[in-house]
C-alpha positions as a printed Julia matrix, in Angstrom:
132×3 Matrix{Float64}:
 112.37   94.48  131.31
 112.8    95.14  127.61
 110.15   92.55  126.75
 107.55   94.44  128.81
 108.41   97.74  127.12
 108.36   96.1   123.67
 105.02   94.44  124.39
 103.51   97.77  125.43
 104.86   99.54  122.34
 103.64   96.82  119.97
 100.25   96.7   121.69
  99.81  100.47  121.36
 101.0   100.41  117.74
  98.56   97.6   116.95
  95.66   99.52  118.51
  96.55  102.72  116.65
  96.9   100.94  113.29
  93.53   99.2   113.82
  91.91  102.6   114.43
  93.6   103.92  111.29
  92.07  101.0   109.37
  88.59  101.86  110.67
  89.08  105.49  109.63
  90.17  104.44  106.13
  87.11  102.17  105.83
  84.89  105.11  106.79
  86.56  107.41  104.27
  86.21  104.83  101.49
  82.53  104.34  102.37
  81.87  108.07  102.26
  83.81  108.51   99.01
  81.5   105.93   97.42
  78.44  107.84   98.6
  77.63  105.31  101.32
  76.98  105.75  105.01
  80.15  106.22  107.03
  79.78  102.86  108.8
  78.67  100.9   105.7
  81.89   98.93  105.22
  82.11   98.05  108.89
  78.52   96.76  108.79
  79.14   94.74  105.62
  82.53   93.35  106.67
  81.65   92.89  110.33
  84.12   92.96  113.17
  87.29   91.53  111.71
  90.36   90.17  113.34
  93.72   91.79  113.0
  96.96   90.16  111.92
 100.31   91.79  112.49
 103.57   90.51  111.06
 107.04   91.95  111.39
 109.33   90.93  108.54
 112.82   92.07  107.72
 114.35   91.49  104.3
 117.95   92.71  104.19
 119.42   93.86  100.88
 121.02   90.99   99.03
 124.47   91.46   97.46
 123.39   89.13   94.64
 119.79   90.16   93.82
 119.62   87.8    90.84
 119.68   84.93   93.37
 116.74   86.22   95.39
 113.12   85.28   95.28
 110.04   86.76   96.85
 106.35   86.18   97.02
 104.5    85.35   93.81
 101.98   87.83   92.43
  98.93   87.91   94.67
  96.17   90.03   96.12
  95.51   90.25   99.84
  92.36   88.37  100.92
  91.49   90.85  103.67
  89.92   94.31  103.38
  93.0    96.43  104.04
  96.7    95.93  104.55
  98.49   98.74  106.33
 102.18   98.38  105.61
 105.06  100.26  107.2
 108.06   99.7   104.95
 111.67   99.78  106.02
 113.02  103.01  104.56
 116.19  101.27  103.38
 114.74   98.23  101.58
 112.59   98.38   98.47
 110.82   95.11   97.79
 107.11   95.76   97.29
 105.88   95.91   93.71
 102.4    96.57   92.34
 100.94   95.63   88.97
  99.43   98.48   86.94
  98.23   97.9    83.38
 100.37   94.79   83.0
 103.59   96.41   84.24
 105.28   95.99   87.62
 106.27   99.12   89.55
 108.35   99.35   92.71
 106.7   101.0    95.69
 109.57  103.03   97.07
 109.63  103.4   100.84
 108.83  106.83  102.25
 109.81  107.72  105.81
 106.89  108.3   108.18
 104.33  106.92  105.7
 102.2   103.81  105.41
 101.31  101.93  102.25
  97.61  101.06  102.21
  96.72   98.03  100.09
  93.1    97.46   99.17
  92.33   93.77   99.6
  89.85   91.38   98.06
  87.12   92.05  100.64
  86.94   95.66   99.5
  86.85   94.88   95.81
  83.4    95.51   94.39
  81.95   93.97   91.28
  81.79   97.21   89.31
  85.54   97.7    89.8
  85.21  101.08   91.55
  87.38   99.73   94.34
  89.85   97.21   93.01
  92.12   94.84   94.89
  95.75   95.55   93.99
  97.97   92.75   92.69
 101.41   92.82   94.27
 104.55   90.81   94.77
 107.65   91.24   96.82
 111.24   90.5    96.11
 114.13   90.44   98.47
 116.86   92.99   97.9
 115.25   94.72   94.92
């Protein structure tokens, strides 16, 4: 019955992460001086996508490739990194920086739907490599 247990765990995790996303939206709204539910009203009820990827370290990193530089099209990406694999990079002032995994922590990426025209909230450009 492992599949039933796994399904229950993933379902609960998905629900909890969705609630975390709503809380983050509220905090961003309030930090911009807006009503707590402003972002939810503007963005509407959005779907949720969950992916589980595993990128093992590569013994020959020069032979690896990852995703090209991009921004996420959604409002938020809540990422739980594997504590043993560093692959996420973000672009700051024209320079790429590794986002080192931290145990028991999420990485929150602001996506294109949150970016506002005055650049107060800016979508982060990122890429990922395998075995970095």
